[in-house]
Amino acid sequence: MHSKIASCPHVDQWLVDRRRRMLMIGRMTKVRSIDYGLLAEAFEDGVAVRRHLLELGFSSATLAKKCRPGGGWTRLFLGVYLLTGGLPSRRQLVRGALLRAGPLTFLTGIEAARRHGVRRLPADARIHVLVPHGRRIASQGTMLVERTNRPWTGTLIDGFPVVTLARALIDAARKESGLDVIRAFIADAVQRQLCSPEALVEELKNLRLGGTSLPRRVLAEVSEGVRSAAEAWSRSLIHRSSLPAPQWNVLIRAASGEQLAVVDGWWDEVGLAWQIDSLEFHLAPDDYARTMAQHSALLANGVMTVHTVPSRLKKDPASVINELQGAYRAAAQRSRPRVSATLWRPI
């Protein structure tokens, strides 16, 4: 197995392992025929920077020639080369962006959130990196460079330096203009307990950050228990109606203490439940059979439940409001079912 050079881009491994570097320089200068396959294997993911190649004895002319059609290499970014040639993989592009940005660089935004395990992310080819303020490096191609004085912490994930998930999500949200897109990935992270709302709020305390109006709005929804884009639409719909505001994401138990269901909306004063029926929009949904079992359990315990598909929230909001108002009046005329309700929060 060959040792890799520059295996950890937030530290200049090339300088750390000076002995190995000198051995390679000696080998490269003593042979006329270079094994470019072995050369590519010596670098993590087959990606190298200009400075390291020059130290191995390559000339600027040779580097330029190798990146021409048929030369065998691919230039990923200014001064960064893919020694295997051809189209780079996503991993090789990320490696190249980190090496181009230099030591103490960390991934953030969508790319970092993806590596933390967040799923409901937009298709964004950009590689968002954080670099220390004052570093003279510009964005290029798919690499988005952000200089910052704001300190950050992170960890290594699959060999890449990555900021905390809270930082990554807020940075991603600041660069995103779609409200529902932001709702989706923040709700996914919170729903699946990858990140707490408190950590996200802490990240937003820096008042000098630009582009935070949408993430602040989404976090206000999350603080009320909203856990999906469809629930956020529902919240806005109720605010435009004469109905009192329900509680969001509520655990309903029978008088015996048995858990019946977690409902999206709950009017406790009349015992009325509202479910937004869509596996697509619920970010950590139970399967369909379990949903139906919960519906039956609520019905058996006297709980009226209004079911709404997400598309109607935007296409036919007036009808949805009429249905909810009618159900609310009907529930108010009955005795409240003997169930208990508590806010359900995964974190």
PDB file of C-alpha atoms in Angstrom, residues 15-234:
ATOM      1  CA  LEU A  15       5.566  19.915   4.772  1.00  0.00           C
ATOM      2  CA  VAL A  16       4.873  17.507   7.608  1.00  0.00           C
ATOM      3  CA  ASP A  17       6.396  14.534   5.746  1.00  0.00           C
ATOM      4  CA  ARG A  18       9.572  16.119   4.449  1.00  0.00           C
ATOM      5  CA  ARG A  19      11.524  12.843   4.428  1.00  0.00           C
ATOM      6  CA  ARG A  20       9.051  11.127   2.097  1.00  0.00           C
ATOM      7  CA  ARG A  21       9.044  14.207  -0.127  1.00  0.00           C
ATOM      8  CA  MET A  22      12.808  14.156  -0.506  1.00  0.00           C
ATOM      9  CA  LEU A  23      12.800  10.437  -1.312  1.00  0.00           C
ATOM     10  CA  MET A  24      10.257  11.025  -4.078  1.00  0.00           C
ATOM     11  CA  ILE A  25      12.245  13.921  -5.498  1.00  0.00           C
ATOM     12  CA  GLY A  26      15.301  11.688  -5.607  1.00  0.00           C
ATOM     13  CA  ARG A  27      13.444   8.931  -7.417  1.00  0.00           C
ATOM     14  CA  MET A  28      11.849  11.312  -9.908  1.00  0.00           C
ATOM     15  CA  THR A  29      15.130  12.942 -10.872  1.00  0.00           C
ATOM     16  CA  LYS A  30      17.028   9.652 -11.318  1.00  0.00           C
ATOM     17  CA  VAL A  31      14.691   8.034 -13.864  1.00  0.00           C
ATOM     18  CA  ARG A  32      13.880   9.137 -17.367  1.00  0.00           C
ATOM     19  CA  SER A  33      10.622   7.235 -17.721  1.00  0.00           C
ATOM     20  CA  ILE A  34       8.118   8.335 -15.105  1.00  0.00           C
ATOM     21  CA  ASP A  35       5.419   5.911 -13.968  1.00  0.00           C
ATOM     22  CA  TYR A  36       2.494   8.326 -13.928  1.00  0.00           C
ATOM     23  CA  GLY A  37       0.237   5.668 -12.462  1.00  0.00           C
ATOM     24  CA  LEU A  38       2.427   5.407  -9.380  1.00  0.00           C
ATOM     25  CA  LEU A  39       2.684   9.179  -9.264  1.00  0.00           C
ATOM     26  CA  ALA A  40      -1.122   9.489  -9.133  1.00  0.00           C
ATOM     27  CA  GLU A  41      -1.289   6.881  -6.377  1.00  0.00           C
ATOM     28  CA  ALA A  42       1.109   8.909  -4.259  1.00  0.00           C
ATOM     29  CA  PHE A  43      -1.444  11.717  -3.940  1.00  0.00           C
ATOM     30  CA  GLU A  44      -4.754  11.456  -2.097  1.00  0.00           C
ATOM     31  CA  ASP A  45      -7.510  10.838  -4.673  1.00  0.00           C
ATOM     32  CA  GLY A  46      -4.957  11.422  -7.426  1.00  0.00           C
ATOM     33  CA  VAL A  47      -5.091  15.188  -6.945  1.00  0.00           C
ATOM     34  CA  ALA A  48      -1.938  17.323  -6.662  1.00  0.00           C
ATOM     35  CA  VAL A  49      -1.099  21.019  -6.471  1.00  0.00           C
ATOM     36  CA  ARG A  50       1.373  22.834  -8.689  1.00  0.00           C
ATOM     37  CA  ARG A  51       3.865  23.590  -5.914  1.00  0.00           C
ATOM     38  CA  HIS A  52       4.254  19.940  -4.972  1.00  0.00           C
ATOM     39  CA  LEU A  53       4.746  18.865  -8.581  1.00  0.00           C
ATOM     40  CA  LEU A  54       7.366  21.536  -9.157  1.00  0.00           C
ATOM     41  CA  GLU A  55       9.232  20.306  -6.080  1.00  0.00           C
ATOM     42  CA  LEU A  56       9.254  16.820  -7.613  1.00  0.00           C
ATOM     43  CA  GLY A  57      11.164  18.177 -10.594  1.00  0.00           C
ATOM     44  CA  PHE A  58       8.410  18.856 -13.108  1.00  0.00           C
ATOM     45  CA  SER A  59       8.726  22.081 -15.095  1.00  0.00           C
ATOM     46  CA  SER A  60       5.942  24.582 -15.727  1.00  0.00           C
ATOM     47  CA  ALA A  61       6.055  23.627 -19.399  1.00  0.00           C
ATOM     48  CA  THR A  62       5.549  19.963 -18.558  1.00  0.00           C
ATOM     49  CA  LEU A  63       2.554  20.743 -16.358  1.00  0.00           C
ATOM     50  CA  ALA A  64       0.963  22.776 -19.145  1.00  0.00           C
ATOM     51  CA  LYS A  65       1.656  20.010 -21.697  1.00  0.00           C
ATOM     52  CA  LYS A  66       0.155  17.305 -19.470  1.00  0.00           C
ATOM     53  CA  CYS A  67      -3.115  19.266 -19.244  1.00  0.00           C
ATOM     54  CA  ARG A  68      -3.539  19.621 -23.003  1.00  0.00           C
ATOM     55  CA  PRO A  69      -5.847  17.217 -24.908  1.00  0.00           C
ATOM     56  CA  GLY A  70      -4.273  13.782 -24.778  1.00  0.00           C
ATOM     57  CA  GLY A  71      -1.764  14.826 -22.129  1.00  0.00           C
ATOM     58  CA  GLY A  72      -3.218  12.576 -19.450  1.00  0.00           C
ATOM     59  CA  TRP A  73      -3.979  15.120 -16.738  1.00  0.00           C
ATOM     60  CA  THR A  74      -6.973  17.360 -15.999  1.00  0.00           C
ATOM     61  CA  ARG A  75      -6.736  20.792 -14.419  1.00  0.00           C
ATOM     62  CA  LEU A  76      -9.434  20.985 -11.751  1.00  0.00           C
ATOM     63  CA  PHE A  77      -8.725  24.494 -10.476  1.00  0.00           C
ATOM     64  CA  LEU A  78      -5.946  26.997 -10.898  1.00  0.00           C
ATOM     65  CA  GLY A  79      -2.795  25.179  -9.861  1.00  0.00           C
ATOM     66  CA  VAL A  80      -4.612  21.922  -9.015  1.00  0.00           C
ATOM     67  CA  TYR A  81      -4.311  18.832 -11.202  1.00  0.00           C
ATOM     68  CA  LEU A  82      -6.074  15.488 -11.474  1.00  0.00           C
ATOM     69  CA  LEU A  83      -3.251  13.082 -12.239  1.00  0.00           C
ATOM     70  CA  THR A  84      -5.560  10.303 -13.402  1.00  0.00           C
ATOM     71  CA  GLY A  85      -7.008  12.474 -16.163  1.00  0.00           C
ATOM     72  CA  GLY A  86     -10.571  12.347 -17.458  1.00  0.00           C
ATOM     73  CA  LEU A  87     -13.664  13.659 -15.712  1.00  0.00           C
ATOM     74  CA  PRO A  88     -13.214  14.039 -11.956  1.00  0.00           C
ATOM     75  CA  SER A  89     -15.454  12.355  -9.422  1.00  0.00           C
ATOM     76  CA  ARG A  90     -17.234  14.464  -6.834  1.00  0.00           C
ATOM     77  CA  ARG A  91     -14.691  13.355  -4.266  1.00  0.00           C
ATOM     78  CA  GLN A  92     -11.805  14.462  -6.490  1.00  0.00           C
ATOM     79  CA  LEU A  93     -13.435  17.845  -7.081  1.00  0.00           C
ATOM     80  CA  VAL A  94     -13.880  18.351  -3.343  1.00  0.00           C
ATOM     81  CA  ARG A  95     -10.278  17.339  -2.727  1.00  0.00           C
ATOM     82  CA  GLY A  96      -9.146  19.769  -5.404  1.00  0.00           C
ATOM     83  CA  ALA A  97     -11.164  22.657  -3.974  1.00  0.00           C
ATOM     84  CA  LEU A  98      -9.718  22.117  -0.492  1.00  0.00           C
ATOM     85  CA  LEU A  99      -6.186  21.942  -1.828  1.00  0.00           C
ATOM     86  CA  ARG A 100      -6.701  25.056  -3.928  1.00  0.00           C
ATOM     87  CA  ALA A 101      -8.063  26.973  -0.928  1.00  0.00           C
ATOM     88  CA  GLY A 102      -5.074  25.950   1.193  1.00  0.00           C
ATOM     89  CA  PRO A 103      -4.431  24.900   4.822  1.00  0.00           C
ATOM     90  CA  LEU A 104      -7.062  25.599   7.513  1.00  0.00           C
ATOM     91  CA  THR A 105      -9.857  25.324   4.927  1.00  0.00           C
ATOM     92  CA  PHE A 106     -13.087  23.531   5.856  1.00  0.00           C
ATOM     93  CA  LEU A 107     -16.113  22.402   3.874  1.00  0.00           C
ATOM     94  CA  THR A 108     -19.389  24.102   4.727  1.00  0.00           C
ATOM     95  CA  GLY A 109     -22.841  24.591   3.172  1.00  0.00           C
ATOM     96  CA  ILE A 110     -24.574  21.897   1.115  1.00  0.00           C
ATOM     97  CA  GLU A 111     -21.474  19.757   0.617  1.00  0.00           C
ATOM     98  CA  ALA A 112     -20.726  19.669   4.338  1.00  0.00           C
ATOM     99  CA  ALA A 113     -24.377  18.989   5.245  1.00  0.00           C
ATOM    100  CA  ARG A 114     -24.432  16.073   2.813  1.00  0.00           C
ATOM    101  CA  ARG A 115     -21.362  14.569   4.438  1.00  0.00           C
ATOM    102  CA  HIS A 116     -23.026  14.920   7.846  1.00  0.00           C
ATOM    103  CA  GLY A 117     -25.881  12.766   6.524  1.00  0.00           C
ATOM    104  CA  VAL A 118     -28.593  15.329   5.685  1.00  0.00           C
ATOM    105  CA  ARG A 119     -30.736  13.996   2.843  1.00  0.00           C
ATOM    106  CA  ARG A 120     -33.272  16.579   1.680  1.00  0.00           C
ATOM    107  CA  LEU A 121     -30.726  18.807  -0.018  1.00  0.00           C
ATOM    108  CA  PRO A 122     -30.965  20.734  -3.295  1.00  0.00           C
ATOM    109  CA  ALA A 123     -28.905  19.729  -6.315  1.00  0.00           C
ATOM    110  CA  ASP A 124     -26.047  22.188  -5.966  1.00  0.00           C
ATOM    111  CA  ALA A 125     -22.740  21.534  -7.693  1.00  0.00           C
ATOM    112  CA  ARG A 126     -20.918  24.227  -5.725  1.00  0.00           C
ATOM    113  CA  ILE A 127     -18.269  23.283  -3.182  1.00  0.00           C
ATOM    114  CA  HIS A 128     -18.562  25.885  -0.417  1.00  0.00           C
ATOM    115  CA  VAL A 129     -15.348  26.331   1.576  1.00  0.00           C
ATOM    116  CA  LEU A 130     -14.465  28.514   4.554  1.00  0.00           C
ATOM    117  CA  VAL A 131     -11.061  30.147   4.628  1.00  0.00           C
ATOM    118  CA  PRO A 132      -9.505  32.501   7.180  1.00  0.00           C
ATOM    119  CA  HIS A 133     -10.160  36.184   6.607  1.00  0.00           C
ATOM    120  CA  GLY A 134      -7.389  37.840   4.645  1.00  0.00           C
ATOM    121  CA  ARG A 135      -6.500  34.828   2.515  1.00  0.00           C
ATOM    122  CA  ARG A 136      -6.199  35.964  -1.084  1.00  0.00           C
ATOM    123  CA  ILE A 137      -8.079  33.222  -2.868  1.00  0.00           C
ATOM    124  CA  ALA A 138     -11.022  33.724  -5.237  1.00  0.00           C
ATOM    125  CA  SER A 139     -14.012  31.547  -6.091  1.00  0.00           C
ATOM    126  CA  GLN A 140     -13.707  29.719  -9.385  1.00  0.00           C
ATOM    127  CA  GLY A 141     -15.719  27.105 -11.215  1.00  0.00           C
ATOM    128  CA  THR A 142     -17.620  24.989  -8.709  1.00  0.00           C
ATOM    129  CA  MET A 143     -15.579  26.283  -5.756  1.00  0.00           C
ATOM    130  CA  LEU A 144     -17.319  28.939  -3.658  1.00  0.00           C
ATOM    131  CA  VAL A 145     -14.887  30.648  -1.305  1.00  0.00           C
ATOM    132  CA  GLU A 146     -16.074  32.467   1.807  1.00  0.00           C
ATOM    133  CA  ARG A 147     -13.632  34.410   3.946  1.00  0.00           C
ATOM    134  CA  THR A 148     -14.652  34.903   7.532  1.00  0.00           C
ATOM    135  CA  ASN A 149     -13.456  36.310  10.825  1.00  0.00           C
ATOM    136  CA  ARG A 150     -16.086  34.257  12.617  1.00  0.00           C
ATOM    137  CA  PRO A 151     -14.381  31.273  14.249  1.00  0.00           C
ATOM    138  CA  TRP A 152     -15.499  27.778  13.412  1.00  0.00           C
ATOM    139  CA  THR A 153     -14.914  24.241  14.573  1.00  0.00           C
ATOM    140  CA  GLY A 154     -15.278  21.003  12.719  1.00  0.00           C
ATOM    141  CA  THR A 155     -14.211  17.424  12.299  1.00  0.00           C
ATOM    142  CA  LEU A 156     -12.868  15.028   9.707  1.00  0.00           C
ATOM    143  CA  ILE A 157     -15.524  13.086   7.807  1.00  0.00           C
ATOM    144  CA  ASP A 158     -14.294  10.543   5.275  1.00  0.00           C
ATOM    145  CA  GLY A 159     -10.954  12.317   5.158  1.00  0.00           C
ATOM    146  CA  PHE A 160     -12.333  15.818   4.631  1.00  0.00           C
ATOM    147  CA  PRO A 161     -12.346  18.705   7.145  1.00  0.00           C
ATOM    148  CA  VAL A 162     -16.004  19.644   7.688  1.00  0.00           C
ATOM    149  CA  VAL A 163     -17.586  22.315   9.888  1.00  0.00           C
ATOM    150  CA  THR A 164     -20.269  21.450  12.444  1.00  0.00           C
ATOM    151  CA  LEU A 165     -23.658  20.603  10.977  1.00  0.00           C
ATOM    152  CA  ALA A 166     -25.294  23.688  12.491  1.00  0.00           C
ATOM    153  CA  ARG A 167     -22.734  25.928  10.784  1.00  0.00           C
ATOM    154  CA  ALA A 168     -23.105  24.023   7.513  1.00  0.00           C
ATOM    155  CA  LEU A 169     -26.901  24.306   7.514  1.00  0.00           C
ATOM    156  CA  ILE A 170     -26.933  28.030   8.239  1.00  0.00           C
ATOM    157  CA  ASP A 171     -24.285  28.675   5.589  1.00  0.00           C
ATOM    158  CA  ALA A 172     -26.321  26.615   3.120  1.00  0.00           C
ATOM    159  CA  ALA A 173     -29.513  28.487   4.000  1.00  0.00           C
ATOM    160  CA  ARG A 174     -27.802  31.874   3.568  1.00  0.00           C
ATOM    161  CA  LYS A 175     -26.967  30.954  -0.042  1.00  0.00           C
ATOM    162  CA  GLU A 176     -30.431  29.552  -0.855  1.00  0.00           C
ATOM    163  CA  SER A 177     -33.394  31.618  -2.092  1.00  0.00           C
ATOM    164  CA  GLY A 178     -36.058  28.904  -1.939  1.00  0.00           C
ATOM    165  CA  LEU A 179     -37.965  28.960   1.346  1.00  0.00           C
ATOM    166  CA  ASP A 180     -39.296  25.413   0.964  1.00  0.00           C
ATOM    167  CA  VAL A 181     -35.811  24.157   0.080  1.00  0.00           C
ATOM    168  CA  ILE A 182     -34.472  25.575   3.348  1.00  0.00           C
ATOM    169  CA  ARG A 183     -37.431  24.137   5.228  1.00  0.00           C
ATOM    170  CA  ALA A 184     -36.698  20.708   3.775  1.00  0.00           C
ATOM    171  CA  PHE A 185     -33.057  20.362   4.754  1.00  0.00           C
ATOM    172  CA  ILE A 186     -33.358  22.042   8.146  1.00  0.00           C
ATOM    173  CA  ALA A 187     -36.416  19.958   9.014  1.00  0.00           C
ATOM    174  CA  ASP A 188     -34.630  16.799   7.871  1.00  0.00           C
ATOM    175  CA  ALA A 189     -31.666  17.497  10.142  1.00  0.00           C
ATOM    176  CA  VAL A 190     -33.880  18.323  13.132  1.00  0.00           C
ATOM    177  CA  GLN A 191     -36.412  15.539  12.552  1.00  0.00           C
ATOM    178  CA  ARG A 192     -33.698  12.895  12.307  1.00  0.00           C
ATOM    179  CA  GLN A 193     -31.891  14.303  15.368  1.00  0.00           C
ATOM    180  CA  LEU A 194     -28.746  15.189  13.453  1.00  0.00           C
ATOM    181  CA  CYS A 195     -28.850  18.765  14.742  1.00  0.00           C
ATOM    182  CA  SER A 196     -30.788  20.568  17.461  1.00  0.00           C
ATOM    183  CA  PRO A 197     -32.823  23.753  16.942  1.00  0.00           C
ATOM    184  CA  GLU A 198     -30.800  25.316  19.763  1.00  0.00           C
ATOM    185  CA  ALA A 199     -27.546  24.791  17.862  1.00  0.00           C
ATOM    186  CA  LEU A 200     -29.038  26.439  14.776  1.00  0.00           C
ATOM    187  CA  VAL A 201     -30.281  29.399  16.793  1.00  0.00           C
ATOM    188  CA  GLU A 202     -26.813  29.796  18.297  1.00  0.00           C
ATOM    189  CA  GLU A 203     -25.305  29.964  14.805  1.00  0.00           C
ATOM    190  CA  LEU A 204     -27.698  32.783  13.889  1.00  0.00           C
ATOM    191  CA  LYS A 205     -26.697  35.003  16.817  1.00  0.00           C
ATOM    192  CA  ASN A 206     -24.106  36.750  14.663  1.00  0.00           C
ATOM    193  CA  LEU A 207     -26.118  39.772  13.526  1.00  0.00           C
ATOM    194  CA  ARG A 208     -23.598  40.708  10.847  1.00  0.00           C
ATOM    195  CA  LEU A 209     -24.357  37.613   8.796  1.00  0.00           C
ATOM    196  CA  GLY A 210     -26.072  38.382   5.510  1.00  0.00           C
ATOM    197  CA  GLY A 211     -28.889  36.347   3.978  1.00  0.00           C
ATOM    198  CA  THR A 212     -30.371  35.141   7.264  1.00  0.00           C
ATOM    199  CA  SER A 213     -33.986  36.291   6.930  1.00  0.00           C
ATOM    200  CA  LEU A 214     -35.221  33.000   5.463  1.00  0.00           C
ATOM    201  CA  PRO A 215     -33.371  30.694   7.906  1.00  0.00           C
ATOM    202  CA  ARG A 216     -34.640  32.846  10.799  1.00  0.00           C
ATOM    203  CA  ARG A 217     -38.177  32.402   9.514  1.00  0.00           C
ATOM    204  CA  VAL A 218     -37.723  28.638   9.227  1.00  0.00           C
ATOM    205  CA  LEU A 219     -36.288  28.409  12.744  1.00  0.00           C
ATOM    206  CA  ALA A 220     -39.285  30.327  14.065  1.00  0.00           C
ATOM    207  CA  GLU A 221     -41.464  27.611  12.538  1.00  0.00           C
ATOM    208  CA  VAL A 222     -39.275  24.844  13.954  1.00  0.00           C
ATOM    209  CA  SER A 223     -39.515  26.391  17.431  1.00  0.00           C
ATOM    210  CA  GLU A 224     -43.292  25.953  17.222  1.00  0.00           C
ATOM    211  CA  GLY A 225     -42.894  22.286  16.350  1.00  0.00           C
ATOM    212  CA  VAL A 226     -43.196  22.482  12.563  1.00  0.00           C
ATOM    213  CA  ARG A 227     -41.185  19.642  11.038  1.00  0.00           C
ATOM    214  CA  SER A 228     -41.928  19.727   7.292  1.00  0.00           C
ATOM    215  CA  ALA A 229     -42.534  22.130   4.436  1.00  0.00           C
ATOM    216  CA  ALA A 230     -46.175  21.074   4.252  1.00  0.00           C
ATOM    217  CA  GLU A 231     -46.650  21.808   7.960  1.00  0.00           C
ATOM    218  CA  ALA A 232     -45.164  25.242   7.392  1.00  0.00           C
ATOM    219  CA  TRP A 233     -47.727  25.863   4.647  1.00  0.00           C
ATOM    220  CA  SER A 234     -50.423  24.695   7.082  1.00  0.00           C
TER     221      SER A 234
END
